Amino acid sequence: MTEIFQVFEFLRNVRFNLRFGEWSRGHLELKRIEVRKTEAWCDWVARPVDEWDAYIPAHASASNFTAQTLEDAINIRAVLFGALVGLETAELRAFRALPNDRHELILRGTAFRDDKLPARNTALAMRAKLLGFHFTVADGSLICLGSQIDSASDSHFSTSFPTHLKEVS
């Protein structure tokens, strides 16, 4: 029964702490949370680009989206390990919303409770990398990691991975 209360605490903290982002006023949409003893799986849809970003250059808007997604991933990891006391590992995935209720995978990672950040200040992408996240960035924008999910039927399928891009892992 304690695990149920811990999951409830996680959901409450996500709704409270991650209600609004620094770069986007959109809400964070959790798609799945699954917990089994010392393991958890969490999927979410990245916040959309802010409405005000329509008036700035596309590369700046993409950079804001990337920064918001990476910050959200780091924060979800922290809230997850903070709320679920017995949790040791977590599989985390972020998806970008596409038209027709489809989503593409843009960030994934396996996080461990014992992973710590260095004491010195590091760049946002490096912090995410050190905490176990894998993603590809090109021109400031997160790129699809090669698989998509169709939320309507929850079926998985793959797409071609851009070979000219370098994965940050």
XYZ file of C-alpha atoms in Angstrom:
169
model
C 0.000 0.000 0.000
C 2.951 2.309 0.658
C 3.953 2.099 -3.034
C 0.527 3.398 -4.071
C 0.931 6.419 -1.809
C 4.422 7.017 -3.203
C 3.119 6.951 -6.784
C 0.372 9.356 -5.759
C 3.039 11.620 -4.230
C 5.008 11.492 -7.500
C 1.937 12.450 -9.533
C 1.067 15.258 -7.123
C 4.622 16.600 -7.263
C 4.692 16.478 -11.064
C 1.406 18.357 -11.252
C 2.584 20.943 -8.723
C 6.282 21.372 -9.524
C 6.153 20.897 -13.285
C 2.867 22.643 -13.973
C 4.588 25.390 -15.968
C 8.004 25.386 -17.545
C 10.643 28.051 -17.809
C 10.546 28.104 -21.614
C 6.952 27.053 -22.238
C 3.670 27.775 -20.549
C 2.325 24.429 -21.751
C 1.439 21.640 -19.348
C 3.522 18.494 -19.053
C 1.486 15.486 -20.194
C 2.357 12.154 -18.563
C 1.501 9.229 -20.839
C 2.554 6.323 -18.625
C 3.913 5.639 -15.162
C 4.605 2.071 -14.129
C 6.306 1.003 -10.907
C 7.501 -2.472 -9.892
C 9.410 -2.691 -6.608
C 12.767 -1.061 -7.461
C 12.058 -0.197 -11.117
C 9.903 2.423 -12.811
C 8.942 3.412 -16.355
C 7.741 6.886 -17.185
C 6.722 8.317 -20.571
C 5.618 11.878 -21.236
C 4.915 14.239 -24.099
C 7.300 17.176 -24.213
C 5.757 20.579 -23.689
C 4.826 22.328 -26.935
C 6.719 25.352 -28.149
C 5.390 28.495 -26.465
C 2.921 30.614 -28.446
C 5.259 33.601 -28.202
C 7.987 31.629 -29.976
C 6.069 32.115 -33.223
C 7.619 35.602 -33.339
C 11.251 34.551 -32.955
C 13.562 32.774 -35.438
C 12.933 29.032 -35.860
C 16.368 28.050 -34.510
C 15.746 30.025 -31.301
C 12.334 28.403 -30.870
C 13.858 24.939 -31.417
C 16.581 25.741 -28.889
C 13.944 26.777 -26.319
C 12.037 23.530 -26.928
C 15.227 21.505 -26.457
C 16.131 23.335 -23.243
C 12.614 22.868 -21.829
C 12.596 19.150 -22.690
C 15.997 18.538 -21.092
C 15.059 20.503 -17.954
C 11.788 18.569 -17.681
C 13.628 15.235 -18.026
C 16.057 16.159 -15.249
C 13.210 17.376 -13.036
C 11.027 14.309 -13.648
C 13.975 12.109 -12.705
C 14.486 14.078 -9.477
C 10.793 14.016 -8.539
C 10.542 10.299 -9.334
C 13.482 9.331 -7.101
C 12.345 11.793 -4.427
C 8.825 10.391 -4.211
C 9.527 6.667 -4.649
C 11.840 5.753 -1.787
C 12.649 2.156 -2.834
C 13.219 3.013 -6.473
C 16.693 2.150 -7.825
C 16.319 2.482 -11.626
C 13.944 4.255 -13.971
C 13.417 4.060 -17.718
C 12.384 7.518 -18.908
C 11.187 8.557 -22.371
C 10.038 11.868 -23.843
C 7.983 12.154 -27.021
C 7.251 15.076 -29.324
C 3.606 15.494 -30.350
C 2.943 15.179 -34.080
C -0.248 15.766 -36.059
C -2.952 13.080 -36.000
C -2.280 12.054 -32.363
C 1.130 10.582 -33.158
C 4.299 10.961 -31.132
C 7.995 10.570 -31.909
C 10.651 9.541 -29.415
C 13.135 12.389 -28.847
C 14.766 11.472 -25.525
C 15.281 8.271 -23.572
C 17.367 7.149 -20.680
C 17.996 4.758 -17.866
C 18.422 6.648 -14.620
C 19.930 5.247 -11.441
C 19.315 6.606 -7.970
C 23.052 6.755 -7.247
C 23.889 8.920 -10.280
C 25.142 12.293 -9.086
C 26.067 15.463 -10.901
C 29.524 16.951 -10.447
C 29.830 19.841 -8.007
C 30.874 22.265 -10.737
C 28.359 23.938 -12.971
C 27.829 22.057 -16.242
C 25.847 22.772 -19.387
C 22.245 21.571 -19.523
C 22.909 18.942 -22.225
C 25.906 17.614 -20.273
C 23.848 17.376 -17.064
C 21.193 15.372 -18.909
C 23.883 13.145 -20.410
C 25.537 12.539 -17.025
C 22.152 11.537 -15.574
C 21.724 8.803 -18.202
C 19.698 10.479 -20.950
C 20.332 9.811 -24.645
C 19.273 12.260 -27.331
C 20.358 13.740 -30.655
C 20.594 17.480 -31.226
C 21.085 19.132 -34.614
C 21.051 22.925 -34.947
C 19.654 23.219 -31.419
C 16.704 20.906 -32.100
C 16.007 17.438 -30.686
C 15.860 14.842 -33.444
C 13.744 11.684 -33.543
C 15.645 8.713 -32.086
C 14.376 6.263 -34.667
C 11.123 4.943 -33.254
C 7.674 6.414 -32.980
C 4.558 5.537 -31.074
C 1.047 5.872 -32.403
C -0.960 6.889 -29.324
C -4.290 5.938 -30.883
C -3.484 2.240 -31.142
C -0.375 2.210 -28.915
C 1.502 0.274 -31.590
C 5.247 0.753 -32.028
C 6.939 1.199 -35.367
C 10.308 2.416 -36.560
C 11.449 5.163 -38.884
C 14.751 5.796 -40.542
C 17.382 7.313 -38.287
C 19.277 10.246 -39.809
C 22.769 8.850 -40.398
C 24.400 12.246 -40.865
C 23.621 13.275 -37.280
C 25.699 12.449 -34.268
C 23.887 10.971 -31.240
C 24.685 12.483 -27.868
C 24.931 9.529 -25.498
